[in-house]
């Protein structure tokens, strides 16, 4: 086996965790830089307290947290940095600090025993906020229905609130009219601010 084969094996990525069921007393598990997505399934690991899943392909946060709550009851340290499910500037420029705060609140609502989340210690204030508002911090993705046409870059050009006849430049109809305006001084907006001694 040459050096090229050795190097490619060293950087191969895990895609299955079937063998972990034999390690029921496992306490720490590092699964960074792999290809794990929303189909990630861990066996029950009752003693696992540290789990890092940084830089994977996880997008469905709620599904992952519900699964972890069932199979890792002793979990205290969790890191999900580098996944779409963890909204921060490292993953998307569209995300900001408020998105990340909502994410932390929702994670702590689902996993209240966490002491560290993404290399940051969980504060008492975060824990209290998760109790009160955590359930409402879930990010809801719109579901695409089969009967609705998929959005395309040109879709906004097709929609118009005007009747189809008025879309053509040649069929434009406008209205021009004249009206009389009557001024009633005592109801004028400007007169509200003028005192009697200024008249």
PDB file of N, CA, C and O in Angstrom, residues 2-67:
ATOM      1  N   UNK A   2       0.687   2.155  -0.928  1.00  0.00           N
ATOM      2  CA  UNK A   2       1.529   3.346  -0.994  1.00  0.00           C
ATOM      3  C   UNK A   2       0.964   4.456  -0.109  1.00  0.00           C
ATOM      4  O   UNK A   2      -0.082   4.330   0.491  1.00  0.00           O
ATOM      5  N   UNK A   3       1.721   5.572  -0.042  1.00  0.00           N
ATOM      6  CA  UNK A   3       1.334   6.682   0.831  1.00  0.00           C
ATOM      7  C   UNK A   3       0.007   7.301   0.412  1.00  0.00           C
ATOM      8  O   UNK A   3      -0.757   7.763   1.242  1.00  0.00           O
ATOM      9  N   UNK A   4      -0.295   7.299  -0.887  1.00  0.00           N
ATOM     10  CA  UNK A   4      -1.555   7.871  -1.362  1.00  0.00           C
ATOM     11  C   UNK A   4      -2.746   7.109  -0.829  1.00  0.00           C
ATOM     12  O   UNK A   4      -3.752   7.687  -0.428  1.00  0.00           O
ATOM     13  N   UNK A   5      -2.659   5.768  -0.801  1.00  0.00           N
ATOM     14  CA  UNK A   5      -3.749   4.959  -0.262  1.00  0.00           C
ATOM     15  C   UNK A   5      -3.920   5.184   1.231  1.00  0.00           C
ATOM     16  O   UNK A   5      -5.025   5.271   1.747  1.00  0.00           O
ATOM     17  N   UNK A   6      -2.800   5.287   1.951  1.00  0.00           N
ATOM     18  CA  UNK A   6      -2.860   5.508   3.395  1.00  0.00           C
ATOM     19  C   UNK A   6      -3.517   6.845   3.700  1.00  0.00           C
ATOM     20  O   UNK A   6      -4.359   6.949   4.584  1.00  0.00           O
ATOM     21  N   UNK A   7      -3.134   7.856   2.941  1.00  0.00           N
ATOM     22  CA  UNK A   7      -3.693   9.185   3.191  1.00  0.00           C
ATOM     23  C   UNK A   7      -5.189   9.223   2.886  1.00  0.00           C
ATOM     24  O   UNK A   7      -5.963   9.804   3.625  1.00  0.00           O
ATOM     25  N   UNK A   8      -5.623   8.578   1.814  1.00  0.00           N
ATOM     26  CA  UNK A   8      -7.041   8.602   1.479  1.00  0.00           C
ATOM     27  C   UNK A   8      -7.864   7.855   2.516  1.00  0.00           C
ATOM     28  O   UNK A   8      -8.988   8.224   2.814  1.00  0.00           O
ATOM     29  N   UNK A   9      -7.291   6.814   3.106  1.00  0.00           N
ATOM     30  CA  UNK A   9      -8.008   6.097   4.166  1.00  0.00           C
ATOM     31  C   UNK A   9      -8.068   6.932   5.442  1.00  0.00           C
ATOM     32  O   UNK A   9      -9.044   6.904   6.162  1.00  0.00           O
ATOM     33  N   UNK A  10      -7.013   7.690   5.723  1.00  0.00           N
ATOM     34  CA  UNK A  10      -6.973   8.507   6.931  1.00  0.00           C
ATOM     35  C   UNK A  10      -8.041   9.588   6.890  1.00  0.00           C
ATOM     36  O   UNK A  10      -8.567   9.993   7.912  1.00  0.00           O
ATOM     37  N   UNK A  11      -8.367  10.068   5.678  1.00  0.00           N
ATOM     38  CA  UNK A  11      -9.336  11.139   5.560  1.00  0.00           C
ATOM     39  C   UNK A  11     -10.707  10.644   5.103  1.00  0.00           C
ATOM     40  O   UNK A  11     -11.545  11.422   4.721  1.00  0.00           O
ATOM     41  N   UNK A  12     -10.922   9.328   5.126  1.00  0.00           N
ATOM     42  CA  UNK A  12     -12.243   8.827   4.753  1.00  0.00           C
ATOM     43  C   UNK A  12     -13.257   9.241   5.805  1.00  0.00           C
ATOM     44  O   UNK A  12     -12.930   9.402   6.978  1.00  0.00           O
ATOM     45  N   UNK A  13     -14.490   9.419   5.390  1.00  0.00           N
ATOM     46  CA  UNK A  13     -15.511   9.941   6.286  1.00  0.00           C
ATOM     47  C   UNK A  13     -16.484   8.842   6.689  1.00  0.00           C
ATOM     48  O   UNK A  13     -16.875   8.018   5.868  1.00  0.00           O
ATOM     49  N   UNK A  14     -16.890   8.893   7.963  1.00  0.00           N
ATOM     50  CA  UNK A  14     -17.860   7.921   8.462  1.00  0.00           C
ATOM     51  C   UNK A  14     -19.244   8.213   7.908  1.00  0.00           C
ATOM     52  O   UNK A  14     -19.619   9.367   7.747  1.00  0.00           O
ATOM     53  N   UNK A  15     -19.977   7.162   7.639  1.00  0.00           N
ATOM     54  CA  UNK A  15     -21.356   7.324   7.193  1.00  0.00           C
ATOM     55  C   UNK A  15     -22.308   6.442   7.999  1.00  0.00           C
ATOM     56  O   UNK A  15     -23.507   6.548   7.850  1.00  0.00           O
ATOM     57  N   UNK A  16     -21.762   5.573   8.853  1.00  0.00           N
ATOM     58  CA  UNK A  16     -22.597   4.667   9.635  1.00  0.00           C
ATOM     59  C   UNK A  16     -22.052   4.544  11.051  1.00  0.00           C
ATOM     60  O   UNK A  16     -20.840   4.592  11.267  1.00  0.00           O
ATOM     61  N   UNK A  17     -22.961   4.386  11.999  1.00  0.00           N
ATOM     62  CA  UNK A  17     -22.565   4.246  13.405  1.00  0.00           C
ATOM     63  C   UNK A  17     -23.066   2.919  13.987  1.00  0.00           C
ATOM     64  O   UNK A  17     -23.295   2.822  15.185  1.00  0.00           O
ATOM     65  N   UNK A  18     -23.220   1.923  13.131  1.00  0.00           N
ATOM     66  CA  UNK A  18     -23.768   0.637  13.578  1.00  0.00           C
ATOM     67  C   UNK A  18     -22.952   0.008  14.698  1.00  0.00           C
ATOM     68  O   UNK A  18     -23.496  -0.578  15.623  1.00  0.00           O
ATOM     69  N   UNK A  19     -21.632   0.118  14.641  1.00  0.00           N
ATOM     70  CA  UNK A  19     -20.772  -0.536  15.621  1.00  0.00           C
ATOM     71  C   UNK A  19     -20.804   0.058  17.012  1.00  0.00           C
ATOM     72  O   UNK A  19     -20.332  -0.561  17.977  1.00  0.00           O
ATOM     73  N   UNK A  20     -21.379   1.251  17.166  1.00  0.00           N
ATOM     74  CA  UNK A  20     -21.378   1.904  18.479  1.00  0.00           C
ATOM     75  C   UNK A  20     -22.255   1.200  19.504  1.00  0.00           C
ATOM     76  O   UNK A  20     -22.088   1.415  20.704  1.00  0.00           O
ATOM     77  N   UNK A  21     -23.178   0.385  19.066  1.00  0.00           N
ATOM     78  CA  UNK A  21     -24.074  -0.284  20.023  1.00  0.00           C
ATOM     79  C   UNK A  21     -23.308  -1.204  20.968  1.00  0.00           C
ATOM     80  O   UNK A  21     -23.797  -1.526  22.048  1.00  0.00           O
ATOM     81  N   UNK A  22     -22.094  -1.598  20.597  1.00  0.00           N
ATOM     82  CA  UNK A  22     -21.272  -2.459  21.471  1.00  0.00           C
ATOM     83  C   UNK A  22     -20.586  -1.664  22.575  1.00  0.00           C
ATOM     84  O   UNK A  22     -20.026  -2.249  23.498  1.00  0.00           O
ATOM     85  N   UNK A  23     -20.626  -0.334  22.505  1.00  0.00           N
ATOM     86  CA  UNK A  23     -19.928   0.515  23.480  1.00  0.00           C
ATOM     87  C   UNK A  23     -20.938   1.287  24.322  1.00  0.00           C
ATOM     88  O   UNK A  23     -20.995   2.513  24.297  1.00  0.00           O
ATOM     89  N   UNK A  24     -21.715   0.585  25.100  1.00  0.00           N
ATOM     90  CA  UNK A  24     -22.792   1.217  25.863  1.00  0.00           C
ATOM     91  C   UNK A  24     -22.286   2.109  26.993  1.00  0.00           C
ATOM     92  O   UNK A  24     -23.009   2.968  27.469  1.00  0.00           O
ATOM     93  N   UNK A  25     -21.041   1.924  27.429  1.00  0.00           N
ATOM     94  CA  UNK A  25     -20.512   2.772  28.497  1.00  0.00           C
ATOM     95  C   UNK A  25     -19.675   3.937  27.955  1.00  0.00           C
ATOM     96  O   UNK A  25     -18.996   4.612  28.710  1.00  0.00           O
ATOM     97  N   UNK A  26     -19.778   4.199  26.668  1.00  0.00           N
ATOM     98  CA  UNK A  26     -19.050   5.297  26.028  1.00  0.00           C
ATOM     99  C   UNK A  26     -19.454   6.630  26.652  1.00  0.00           C
ATOM    100  O   UNK A  26     -20.635   6.889  26.879  1.00  0.00           O
ATOM    101  N   UNK A  27     -18.466   7.494  26.932  1.00  0.00           N
ATOM    102  CA  UNK A  27     -18.735   8.781  27.563  1.00  0.00           C
ATOM    103  C   UNK A  27     -18.494   9.969  26.644  1.00  0.00           C
ATOM    104  O   UNK A  27     -19.142  11.008  26.810  1.00  0.00           O
ATOM    105  N   UNK A  28     -17.551   9.865  25.719  1.00  0.00           N
ATOM    106  CA  UNK A  28     -17.242  10.960  24.797  1.00  0.00           C
ATOM    107  C   UNK A  28     -17.225  10.425  23.377  1.00  0.00           C
ATOM    108  O   UNK A  28     -16.682   9.358  23.125  1.00  0.00           O
ATOM    109  N   UNK A  29     -17.808  11.205  22.458  1.00  0.00           N
ATOM    110  CA  UNK A  29     -17.881  10.792  21.060  1.00  0.00           C
ATOM    111  C   UNK A  29     -17.679  12.019  20.177  1.00  0.00           C
ATOM    112  O   UNK A  29     -18.437  12.983  20.249  1.00  0.00           O
ATOM    113  N   UNK A  30     -16.621  11.968  19.343  1.00  0.00           N
ATOM    114  CA  UNK A  30     -16.307  13.070  18.437  1.00  0.00           C
ATOM    115  C   UNK A  30     -16.528  12.589  17.010  1.00  0.00           C
ATOM    116  O   UNK A  30     -15.845  11.676  16.549  1.00  0.00           O
ATOM    117  N   UNK A  31     -17.494  13.202  16.328  1.00  0.00           N
ATOM    118  CA  UNK A  31     -17.864  12.810  14.971  1.00  0.00           C
ATOM    119  C   UNK A  31     -17.748  13.991  14.014  1.00  0.00           C
ATOM    120  O   UNK A  31     -18.524  14.116  13.072  1.00  0.00           O
ATOM    121  N   UNK A  32     -16.772  14.858  14.240  1.00  0.00           N
ATOM    122  CA  UNK A  32     -16.580  16.041  13.405  1.00  0.00           C
ATOM    123  C   UNK A  32     -16.124  15.655  11.995  1.00  0.00           C
ATOM    124  O   UNK A  32     -15.481  14.620  11.792  1.00  0.00           O
ATOM    125  N   UNK A  33     -16.440  16.520  11.035  1.00  0.00           N
ATOM    126  CA  UNK A  33     -15.966  16.400   9.655  1.00  0.00           C
ATOM    127  C   UNK A  33     -16.350  15.084   8.989  1.00  0.00           C
ATOM    128  O   UNK A  33     -15.507  14.396   8.411  1.00  0.00           O
ATOM    129  N   UNK A  34     -17.604  14.731   9.083  1.00  0.00           N
ATOM    130  CA  UNK A  34     -18.097  13.524   8.429  1.00  0.00           C
ATOM    131  C   UNK A  34     -19.261  13.881   7.515  1.00  0.00           C
ATOM    132  O   UNK A  34     -19.500  15.048   7.228  1.00  0.00           O
ATOM    133  N   UNK A  35     -19.995  12.873   7.073  1.00  0.00           N
ATOM    134  CA  UNK A  35     -21.105  13.085   6.145  1.00  0.00           C
ATOM    135  C   UNK A  35     -22.452  12.830   6.802  1.00  0.00           C
ATOM    136  O   UNK A  35     -23.419  12.520   6.112  1.00  0.00           O
ATOM    137  N   UNK A  36     -22.525  12.963   8.125  1.00  0.00           N
ATOM    138  CA  UNK A  36     -23.782  12.679   8.808  1.00  0.00           C
ATOM    139  C   UNK A  36     -24.804  13.771   8.501  1.00  0.00           C
ATOM    140  O   UNK A  36     -24.515  14.952   8.605  1.00  0.00           O
ATOM    141  N   UNK A  37     -26.001  13.313   8.151  1.00  0.00           N
ATOM    142  CA  UNK A  37     -27.079  14.244   7.844  1.00  0.00           C
ATOM    143  C   UNK A  37     -28.259  14.006   8.763  1.00  0.00           C
ATOM    144  O   UNK A  37     -28.115  13.521   9.888  1.00  0.00           O
ATOM    145  N   UNK A  38     -29.451  14.309   8.273  1.00  0.00           N
ATOM    146  CA  UNK A  38     -30.656  14.193   9.086  1.00  0.00           C
ATOM    147  C   UNK A  38     -31.052  12.747   9.359  1.00  0.00           C
ATOM    148  O   UNK A  38     -31.929  12.498  10.183  1.00  0.00           O
ATOM    149  N   UNK A  39     -30.400  11.804   8.685  1.00  0.00           N
ATOM    150  CA  UNK A  39     -30.690  10.385   8.931  1.00  0.00           C
ATOM    151  C   UNK A  39     -29.770   9.791  10.001  1.00  0.00           C
ATOM    152  O   UNK A  39     -29.738   8.584  10.195  1.00  0.00           O
ATOM    153  N   UNK A  40     -29.042  10.632  10.722  1.00  0.00           N
ATOM    154  CA  UNK A  40     -28.144  10.162  11.777  1.00  0.00           C
ATOM    155  C   UNK A  40     -28.916   9.415  12.853  1.00  0.00           C
ATOM    156  O   UNK A  40     -29.902   9.918  13.387  1.00  0.00           O
ATOM    157  N   UNK A  41     -28.456   8.194  13.157  1.00  0.00           N
ATOM    158  CA  UNK A  41     -29.094   7.389  14.203  1.00  0.00           C
ATOM    159  C   UNK A  41     -28.009   6.885  15.141  1.00  0.00           C
ATOM    160  O   UNK A  41     -27.094   6.172  14.732  1.00  0.00           O
ATOM    161  N   UNK A  42     -28.114   7.287  16.402  1.00  0.00           N
ATOM    162  CA  UNK A  42     -27.197   6.797  17.429  1.00  0.00           C
ATOM    163  C   UNK A  42     -27.886   5.697  18.220  1.00  0.00           C
ATOM    164  O   UNK A  42     -29.087   5.790  18.482  1.00  0.00           O
ATOM    165  N   UNK A  43     -27.128   4.672  18.637  1.00  0.00           N
ATOM    166  CA  UNK A  43     -27.726   3.701  19.553  1.00  0.00           C
ATOM    167  C   UNK A  43     -27.878   4.342  20.930  1.00  0.00           C
ATOM    168  O   UNK A  43     -27.335   5.419  21.186  1.00  0.00           O
ATOM    169  N   UNK A  44     -28.590   3.710  21.815  1.00  0.00           N
ATOM    170  CA  UNK A  44     -28.731   4.263  23.163  1.00  0.00           C
ATOM    171  C   UNK A  44     -27.384   4.210  23.871  1.00  0.00           C
ATOM    172  O   UNK A  44     -26.781   3.156  24.010  1.00  0.00           O
ATOM    173  N   UNK A  45     -26.937   5.383  24.298  1.00  0.00           N
ATOM    174  CA  UNK A  45     -25.651   5.522  24.992  1.00  0.00           C
ATOM    175  C   UNK A  45     -25.905   6.250  26.304  1.00  0.00           C
ATOM    176  O   UNK A  45     -25.770   7.468  26.391  1.00  0.00           O
ATOM    177  N   UNK A  46     -26.283   5.515  27.347  1.00  0.00           N
ATOM    178  CA  UNK A  46     -26.743   6.150  28.600  1.00  0.00           C
ATOM    179  C   UNK A  46     -25.679   6.933  29.351  1.00  0.00           C
ATOM    180  O   UNK A  46     -26.018   7.788  30.177  1.00  0.00           O
ATOM    181  N   UNK A  47     -24.384   6.678  29.084  1.00  0.00           N
ATOM    182  CA  UNK A  47     -23.321   7.371  29.815  1.00  0.00           C
ATOM    183  C   UNK A  47     -22.653   8.466  28.995  1.00  0.00           C
ATOM    184  O   UNK A  47     -21.746   9.138  29.494  1.00  0.00           O
ATOM    185  N   UNK A  48     -23.088   8.668  27.765  1.00  0.00           N
ATOM    186  CA  UNK A  48     -22.451   9.665  26.896  1.00  0.00           C
ATOM    187  C   UNK A  48     -22.734  11.071  27.425  1.00  0.00           C
ATOM    188  O   UNK A  48     -23.886  11.477  27.553  1.00  0.00           O
ATOM    189  N   UNK A  49     -21.676  11.821  27.742  1.00  0.00           N
ATOM    190  CA  UNK A  49     -21.865  13.188  28.235  1.00  0.00           C
ATOM    191  C   UNK A  49     -21.307  14.234  27.263  1.00  0.00           C
ATOM    192  O   UNK A  49     -21.628  15.413  27.373  1.00  0.00           O
ATOM    193  N   UNK A  50     -20.476  13.821  26.296  1.00  0.00           N
ATOM    194  CA  UNK A  50     -19.878  14.754  25.351  1.00  0.00           C
ATOM    195  C   UNK A  50     -20.082  14.245  23.925  1.00  0.00           C
ATOM    196  O   UNK A  50     -19.701  13.121  23.606  1.00  0.00           O
ATOM    197  N   UNK A  51     -20.676  15.092  23.082  1.00  0.00           N
ATOM    198  CA  UNK A  51     -20.903  14.733  21.684  1.00  0.00           C
ATOM    199  C   UNK A  51     -20.615  15.948  20.811  1.00  0.00           C
ATOM    200  O   UNK A  51     -21.186  17.013  21.012  1.00  0.00           O
ATOM    201  N   UNK A  52     -19.700  15.770  19.852  1.00  0.00           N
ATOM    202  CA  UNK A  52     -19.445  16.844  18.895  1.00  0.00           C
ATOM    203  C   UNK A  52     -19.746  16.331  17.491  1.00  0.00           C
ATOM    204  O   UNK A  52     -19.273  15.274  17.089  1.00  0.00           O
ATOM    205  N   UNK A  53     -20.550  17.106  16.787  1.00  0.00           N
ATOM    206  CA  UNK A  53     -20.960  16.786  15.413  1.00  0.00           C
ATOM    207  C   UNK A  53     -20.639  17.965  14.493  1.00  0.00           C
ATOM    208  O   UNK A  53     -21.367  18.245  13.555  1.00  0.00           O
ATOM    209  N   UNK A  54     -19.535  18.638  14.759  1.00  0.00           N
ATOM    210  CA  UNK A  54     -19.164  19.811  13.975  1.00  0.00           C
ATOM    211  C   UNK A  54     -18.900  19.443  12.513  1.00  0.00           C
ATOM    212  O   UNK A  54     -18.384  18.368  12.214  1.00  0.00           O
ATOM    213  N   UNK A  55     -19.257  20.354  11.622  1.00  0.00           N
ATOM    214  CA  UNK A  55     -18.980  20.231  10.190  1.00  0.00           C
ATOM    215  C   UNK A  55     -19.514  18.931   9.602  1.00  0.00           C
ATOM    216  O   UNK A  55     -18.776  18.147   9.016  1.00  0.00           O
ATOM    217  N   UNK A  56     -20.802  18.709   9.776  1.00  0.00           N
ATOM    218  CA  UNK A  56     -21.490  17.609   9.116  1.00  0.00           C
ATOM    219  C   UNK A  56     -22.565  18.213   8.207  1.00  0.00           C
ATOM    220  O   UNK A  56     -22.458  19.368   7.810  1.00  0.00           O
ATOM    221  N   UNK A  57     -23.596  17.458   7.893  1.00  0.00           N
ATOM    222  CA  UNK A  57     -24.621  17.931   6.963  1.00  0.00           C
ATOM    223  C   UNK A  57     -26.006  17.894   7.598  1.00  0.00           C
ATOM    224  O   UNK A  57     -26.990  17.538   6.963  1.00  0.00           O
ATOM    225  N   UNK A  58     -26.086  18.267   8.865  1.00  0.00           N
ATOM    226  CA  UNK A  58     -27.337  18.209   9.617  1.00  0.00           C
ATOM    227  C   UNK A  58     -28.128  19.498   9.379  1.00  0.00           C
ATOM    228  O   UNK A  58     -27.622  20.597   9.586  1.00  0.00           O
ATOM    229  N   UNK A  59     -29.388  19.348   8.955  1.00  0.00           N
ATOM    230  CA  UNK A  59     -30.240  20.514   8.707  1.00  0.00           C
ATOM    231  C   UNK A  59     -31.479  20.538   9.596  1.00  0.00           C
ATOM    232  O   UNK A  59     -31.989  21.601   9.919  1.00  0.00           O
ATOM    233  N   UNK A  60     -31.978  19.366  10.004  1.00  0.00           N
ATOM    234  CA  UNK A  60     -33.215  19.288  10.793  1.00  0.00           C
ATOM    235  C   UNK A  60     -32.871  19.251  12.278  1.00  0.00           C
ATOM    236  O   UNK A  60     -32.636  18.190  12.859  1.00  0.00           O
ATOM    237  N   UNK A  61     -32.852  20.437  12.893  1.00  0.00           N
ATOM    238  CA  UNK A  61     -32.433  20.560  14.287  1.00  0.00           C
ATOM    239  C   UNK A  61     -33.382  19.841  15.236  1.00  0.00           C
ATOM    240  O   UNK A  61     -32.946  19.120  16.133  1.00  0.00           O
ATOM    241  N   UNK A  62     -34.674  20.018  15.057  1.00  0.00           N
ATOM    242  CA  UNK A  62     -35.638  19.438  15.996  1.00  0.00           C
ATOM    243  C   UNK A  62     -35.569  17.908  15.998  1.00  0.00           C
ATOM    244  O   UNK A  62     -35.609  17.275  17.049  1.00  0.00           O
ATOM    245  N   UNK A  63     -35.458  17.314  14.828  1.00  0.00           N
ATOM    246  CA  UNK A  63     -35.366  15.851  14.748  1.00  0.00           C
ATOM    247  C   UNK A  63     -34.131  15.361  15.493  1.00  0.00           C
ATOM    248  O   UNK A  63     -34.191  14.401  16.261  1.00  0.00           O
ATOM    249  N   UNK A  64     -32.987  16.028  15.281  1.00  0.00           N
ATOM    250  CA  UNK A  64     -31.753  15.625  15.952  1.00  0.00           C
ATOM    251  C   UNK A  64     -31.891  15.738  17.466  1.00  0.00           C
ATOM    252  O   UNK A  64     -31.523  14.820  18.202  1.00  0.00           O
ATOM    253  N   UNK A  65     -32.439  16.854  17.952  1.00  0.00           N
ATOM    254  CA  UNK A  65     -32.542  17.065  19.397  1.00  0.00           C
ATOM    255  C   UNK A  65     -33.500  16.070  20.046  1.00  0.00           C
ATOM    256  O   UNK A  65     -33.228  15.584  21.147  1.00  0.00           O
ATOM    257  N   UNK A  66     -34.612  15.761  19.378  1.00  0.00           N
ATOM    258  CA  UNK A  66     -35.535  14.759  19.913  1.00  0.00           C
ATOM    259  C   UNK A  66     -34.859  13.394  20.000  1.00  0.00           C
ATOM    260  O   UNK A  66     -35.052  12.654  20.966  1.00  0.00           O
ATOM    261  N   UNK A  67     -34.073  13.071  18.980  1.00  0.00           N
ATOM    262  CA  UNK A  67     -33.355  11.792  18.972  1.00  0.00           C
ATOM    263  C   UNK A  67     -32.323  11.749  20.107  1.00  0.00           C
ATOM    264  O   UNK A  67     -32.232  10.759  20.845  1.00  0.00           O
TER     265      UNK A  67
END
